[in-house]
CSV table of C-alpha atoms in Angstrom, one decimal:
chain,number,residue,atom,x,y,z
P,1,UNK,CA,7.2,14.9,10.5
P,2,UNK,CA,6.8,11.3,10.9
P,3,UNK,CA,7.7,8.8,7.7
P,4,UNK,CA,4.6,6.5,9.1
P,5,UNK,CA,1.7,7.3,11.2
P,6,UNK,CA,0.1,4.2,13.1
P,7,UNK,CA,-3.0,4.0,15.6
P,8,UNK,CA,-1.6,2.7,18.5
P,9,UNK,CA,-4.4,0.6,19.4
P,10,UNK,CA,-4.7,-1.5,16.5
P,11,UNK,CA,-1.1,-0.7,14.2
P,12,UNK,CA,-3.2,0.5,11.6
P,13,UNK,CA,-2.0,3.7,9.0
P,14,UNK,CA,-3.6,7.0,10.0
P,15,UNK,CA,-3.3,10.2,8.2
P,16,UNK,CA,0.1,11.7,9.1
P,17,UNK,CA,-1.6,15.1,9.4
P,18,UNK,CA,-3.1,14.1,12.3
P,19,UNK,CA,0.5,13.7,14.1
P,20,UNK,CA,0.4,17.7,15.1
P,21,UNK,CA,-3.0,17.7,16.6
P,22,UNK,CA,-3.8,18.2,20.2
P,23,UNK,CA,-7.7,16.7,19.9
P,24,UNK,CA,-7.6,13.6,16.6
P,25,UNK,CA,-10.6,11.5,15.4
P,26,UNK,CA,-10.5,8.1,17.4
P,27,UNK,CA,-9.5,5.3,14.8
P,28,UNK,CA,-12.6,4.2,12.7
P,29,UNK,CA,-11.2,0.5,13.3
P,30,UNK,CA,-10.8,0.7,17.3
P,31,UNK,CA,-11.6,3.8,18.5
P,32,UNK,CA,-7.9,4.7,19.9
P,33,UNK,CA,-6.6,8.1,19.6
P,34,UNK,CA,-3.3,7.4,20.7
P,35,UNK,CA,-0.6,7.2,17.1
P,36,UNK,CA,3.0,5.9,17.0
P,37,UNK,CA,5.6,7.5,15.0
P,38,UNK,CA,8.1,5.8,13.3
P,39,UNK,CA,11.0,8.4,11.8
P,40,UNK,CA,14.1,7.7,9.4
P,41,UNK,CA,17.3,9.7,9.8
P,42,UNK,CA,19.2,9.8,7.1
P,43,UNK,CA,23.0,11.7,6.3
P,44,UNK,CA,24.8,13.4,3.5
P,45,UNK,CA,28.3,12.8,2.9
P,46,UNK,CA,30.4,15.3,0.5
P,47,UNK,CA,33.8,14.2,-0.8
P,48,UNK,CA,36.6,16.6,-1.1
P,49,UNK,CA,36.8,15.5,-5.0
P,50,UNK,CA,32.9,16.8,-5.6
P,51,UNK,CA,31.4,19.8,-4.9
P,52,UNK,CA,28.6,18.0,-5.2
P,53,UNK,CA,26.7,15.9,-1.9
P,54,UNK,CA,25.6,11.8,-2.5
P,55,UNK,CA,24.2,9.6,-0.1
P,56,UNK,CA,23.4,6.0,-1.0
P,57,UNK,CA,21.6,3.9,1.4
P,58,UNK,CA,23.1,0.8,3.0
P,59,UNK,CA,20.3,-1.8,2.4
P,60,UNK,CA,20.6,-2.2,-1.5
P,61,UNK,CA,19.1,-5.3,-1.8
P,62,UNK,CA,16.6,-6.1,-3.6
P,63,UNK,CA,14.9,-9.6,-2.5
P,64,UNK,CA,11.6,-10.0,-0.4
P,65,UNK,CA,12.4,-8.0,2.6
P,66,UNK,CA,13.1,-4.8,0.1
P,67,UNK,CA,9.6,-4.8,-1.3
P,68,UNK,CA,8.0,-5.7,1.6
P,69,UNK,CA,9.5,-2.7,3.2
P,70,UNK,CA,8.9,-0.2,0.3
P,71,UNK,CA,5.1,-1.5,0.0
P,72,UNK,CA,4.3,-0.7,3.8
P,73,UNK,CA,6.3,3.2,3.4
P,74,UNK,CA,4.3,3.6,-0.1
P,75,UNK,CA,1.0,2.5,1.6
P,76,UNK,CA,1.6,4.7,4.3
P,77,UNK,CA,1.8,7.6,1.8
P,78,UNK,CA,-1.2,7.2,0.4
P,79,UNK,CA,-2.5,8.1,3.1
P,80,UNK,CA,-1.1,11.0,3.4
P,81,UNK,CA,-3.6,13.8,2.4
P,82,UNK,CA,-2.8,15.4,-1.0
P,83,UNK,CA,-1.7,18.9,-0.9
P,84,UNK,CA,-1.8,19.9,-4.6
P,85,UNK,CA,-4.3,21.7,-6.1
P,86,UNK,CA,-7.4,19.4,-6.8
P,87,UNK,CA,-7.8,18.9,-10.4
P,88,UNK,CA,-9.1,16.3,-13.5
P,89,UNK,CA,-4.9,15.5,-13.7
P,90,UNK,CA,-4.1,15.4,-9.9
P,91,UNK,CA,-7.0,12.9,-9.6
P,92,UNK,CA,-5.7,11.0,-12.5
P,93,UNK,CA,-2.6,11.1,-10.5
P,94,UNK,CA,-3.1,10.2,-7.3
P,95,UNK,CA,-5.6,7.2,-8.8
P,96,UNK,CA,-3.0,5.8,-11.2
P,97,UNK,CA,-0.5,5.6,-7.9
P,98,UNK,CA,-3.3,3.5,-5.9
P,99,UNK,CA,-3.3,1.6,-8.9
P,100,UNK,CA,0.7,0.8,-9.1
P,101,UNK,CA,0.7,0.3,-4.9
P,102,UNK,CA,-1.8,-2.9,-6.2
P,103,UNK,CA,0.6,-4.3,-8.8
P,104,UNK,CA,3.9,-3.6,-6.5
P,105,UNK,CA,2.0,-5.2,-3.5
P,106,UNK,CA,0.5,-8.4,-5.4
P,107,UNK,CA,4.5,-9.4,-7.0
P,108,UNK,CA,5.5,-9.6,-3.1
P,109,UNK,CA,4.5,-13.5,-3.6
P,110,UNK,CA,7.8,-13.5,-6.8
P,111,UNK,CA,9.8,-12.0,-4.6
P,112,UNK,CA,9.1,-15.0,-2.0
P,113,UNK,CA,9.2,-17.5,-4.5
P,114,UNK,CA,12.9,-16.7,-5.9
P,115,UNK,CA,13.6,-16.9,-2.1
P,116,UNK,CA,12.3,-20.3,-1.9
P,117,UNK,CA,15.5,-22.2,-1.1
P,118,UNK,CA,16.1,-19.7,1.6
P,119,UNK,CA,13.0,-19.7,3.6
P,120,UNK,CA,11.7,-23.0,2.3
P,121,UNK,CA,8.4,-21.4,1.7
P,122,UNK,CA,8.3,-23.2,-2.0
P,123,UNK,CA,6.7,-21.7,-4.7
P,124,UNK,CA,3.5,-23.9,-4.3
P,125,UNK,CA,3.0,-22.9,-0.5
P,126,UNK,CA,3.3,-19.2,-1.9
P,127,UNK,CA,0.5,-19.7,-4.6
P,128,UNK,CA,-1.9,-21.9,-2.2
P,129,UNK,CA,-1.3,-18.6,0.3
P,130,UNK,CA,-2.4,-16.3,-2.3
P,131,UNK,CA,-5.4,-18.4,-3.4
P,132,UNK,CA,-6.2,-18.7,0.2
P,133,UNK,CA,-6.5,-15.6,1.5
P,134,UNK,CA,-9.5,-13.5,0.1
P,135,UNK,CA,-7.7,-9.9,0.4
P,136,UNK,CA,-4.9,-11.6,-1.7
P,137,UNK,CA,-7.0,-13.3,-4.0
P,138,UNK,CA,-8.5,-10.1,-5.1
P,139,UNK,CA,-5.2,-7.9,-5.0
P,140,UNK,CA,-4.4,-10.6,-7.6
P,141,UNK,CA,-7.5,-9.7,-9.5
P,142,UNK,CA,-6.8,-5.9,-8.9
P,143,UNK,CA,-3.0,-6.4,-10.2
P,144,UNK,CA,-3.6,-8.0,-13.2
P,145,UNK,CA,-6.9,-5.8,-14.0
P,146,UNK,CA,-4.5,-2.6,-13.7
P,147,UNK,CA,-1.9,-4.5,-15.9
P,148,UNK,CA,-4.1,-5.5,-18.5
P,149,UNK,CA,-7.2,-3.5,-18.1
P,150,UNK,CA,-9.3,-7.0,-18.5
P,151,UNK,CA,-8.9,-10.0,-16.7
P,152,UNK,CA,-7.7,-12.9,-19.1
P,153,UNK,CA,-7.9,-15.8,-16.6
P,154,UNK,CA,-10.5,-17.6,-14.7
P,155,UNK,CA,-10.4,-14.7,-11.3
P,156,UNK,CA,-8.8,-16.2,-8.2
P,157,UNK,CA,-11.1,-14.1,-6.2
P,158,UNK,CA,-14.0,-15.6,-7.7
P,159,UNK,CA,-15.6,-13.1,-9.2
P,160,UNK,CA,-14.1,-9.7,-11.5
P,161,UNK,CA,-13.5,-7.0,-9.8
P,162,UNK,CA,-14.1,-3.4,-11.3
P,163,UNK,CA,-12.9,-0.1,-10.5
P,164,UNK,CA,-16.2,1.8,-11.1
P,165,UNK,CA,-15.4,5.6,-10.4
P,166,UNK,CA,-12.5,7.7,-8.8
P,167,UNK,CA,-13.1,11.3,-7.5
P,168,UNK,CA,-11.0,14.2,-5.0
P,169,UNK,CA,-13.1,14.8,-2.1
P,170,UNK,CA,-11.5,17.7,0.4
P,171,UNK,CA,-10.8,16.7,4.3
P,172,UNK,CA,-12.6,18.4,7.1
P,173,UNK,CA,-10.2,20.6,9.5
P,174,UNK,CA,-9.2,24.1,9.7
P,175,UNK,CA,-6.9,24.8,7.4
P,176,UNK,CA,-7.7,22.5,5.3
P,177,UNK,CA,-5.1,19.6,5.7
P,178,UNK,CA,-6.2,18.9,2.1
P,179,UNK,CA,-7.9,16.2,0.2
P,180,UNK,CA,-7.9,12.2,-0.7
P,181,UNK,CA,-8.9,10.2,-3.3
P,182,UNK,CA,-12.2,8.3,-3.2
P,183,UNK,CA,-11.7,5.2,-5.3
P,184,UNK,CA,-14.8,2.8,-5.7
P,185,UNK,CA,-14.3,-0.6,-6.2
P,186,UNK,CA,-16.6,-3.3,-7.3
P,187,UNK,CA,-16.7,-6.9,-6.2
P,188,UNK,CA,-18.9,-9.5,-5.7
P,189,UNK,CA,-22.2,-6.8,-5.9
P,190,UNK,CA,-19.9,-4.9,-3.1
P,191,UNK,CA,-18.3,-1.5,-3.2
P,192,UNK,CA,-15.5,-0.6,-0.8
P,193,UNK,CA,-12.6,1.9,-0.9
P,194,UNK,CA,-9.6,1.9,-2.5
P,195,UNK,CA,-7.7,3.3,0.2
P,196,UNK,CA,-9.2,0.9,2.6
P,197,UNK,CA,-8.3,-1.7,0.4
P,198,UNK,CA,-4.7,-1.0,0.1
P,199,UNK,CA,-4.6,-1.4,4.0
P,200,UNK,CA,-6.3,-4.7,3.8
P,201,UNK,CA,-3.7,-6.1,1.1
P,202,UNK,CA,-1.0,-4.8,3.6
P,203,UNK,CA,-2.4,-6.3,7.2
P,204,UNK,CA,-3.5,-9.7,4.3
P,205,UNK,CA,0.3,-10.2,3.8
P,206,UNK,CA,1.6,-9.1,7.1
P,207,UNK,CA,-0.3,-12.3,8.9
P,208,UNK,CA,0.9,-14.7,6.0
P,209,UNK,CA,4.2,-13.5,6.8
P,210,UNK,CA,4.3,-13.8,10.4
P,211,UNK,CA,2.3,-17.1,10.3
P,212,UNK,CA,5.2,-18.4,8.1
P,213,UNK,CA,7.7,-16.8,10.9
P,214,UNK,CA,9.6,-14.3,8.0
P,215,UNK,CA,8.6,-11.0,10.1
């Protein structure tokens, strides 16, 4: 299987269950039906001193580039369907990881900071980016309602956000390719998806990354 799943029409993520299918849903965004694959290979090497097996990736740093690349493979996986039994703890579960992916994906702009004298993208130009961009502003919001469960600081989105309810609900197909996690937030007097909002933080930074030539 495929590490990331992407409509091929607008790069978006798409379930990865929908990689084996001869007939898919078009893409709620564009309407393709076409996906592109993207697939790690990865090797085992076993000493002649062990009998056991250790592989340690190349890349171990741990700068801007690192997170950026573990937050677009973890979002990717959240899309993945859930395969575990639906339960109260398995909902718990898969909402406290939506939850983390909003934390992980707002302390990108540290990341960039420390690498101010690399990429000349100061600190300031960072935090005017963030403030800027509405998506951002709210992951902000998001992050720091996760960390602190109430927000302790004028919002930079404007207005509180609130996560109102979280439920399983199962996916159609035959089998079953199992369920998701429905994950309403509040903002504004609006309610949108959790899920859908975890691709909007990712597409948010992507185009404040490219526009400042980094990707």
């Amino acid at each position: 299987m495929a590490d990331s799943v992407r409509c091929s029409g607008c790069g978006r993520f798409r379930p990865a269950w929908l990689e084996g299918r001869a007939e898919r849903p078009p893409c709620p965004h564009c309407g393709a039906t076409a996906l592109t694959l993207a697939v790690s290979v990865q090797m085992t090497v076993t000493t002649a001193f062990s009998v056991r097996s250790s592989l340690q990736p190349g890349d171990q740093g741990q700068d801007w580039r690192r997170r950026w690349d573990d937050i677009q493979i973890e979002a990717a996986e959240l899309f993945v369907p859930l395969t575990m039994g639906m339960s109260g703890p398995s909902i718990q579960s898969a909402r406290r990881r939506v939850q983390s992916f909003y934390v992980e994906a707002y302390h990108l702009k540290d990341d960039l900071k420390v690498a101010a004298s690399v990429t000349g993208i100061t600190g300031a130009i960072v935090e005017a980016a963030v403030s800027g961009n509405a998506d951002l502003a709210l992951l902000c919001d998001l992050s720091n309602l996760v960390k602190h469960r109430s927000l302790n600081r004028t919002p930079r989105s404007g207005h509180i956000p609130r996560f109102v309810r979280w439920a399983g609900t199962d996916l159609p197909g035959t089998p079953s390719p199992g369920w998701r996690l429905d994950l309403v937030i509040e903002h504004n007097g609006v309610t949108f998806d959790g899920l859908d909002f975890v691709q909007r933080a990712v597409d948010a930074w992507r185009q404040v990354l490219v526009q400042w030539g980094l990707i």
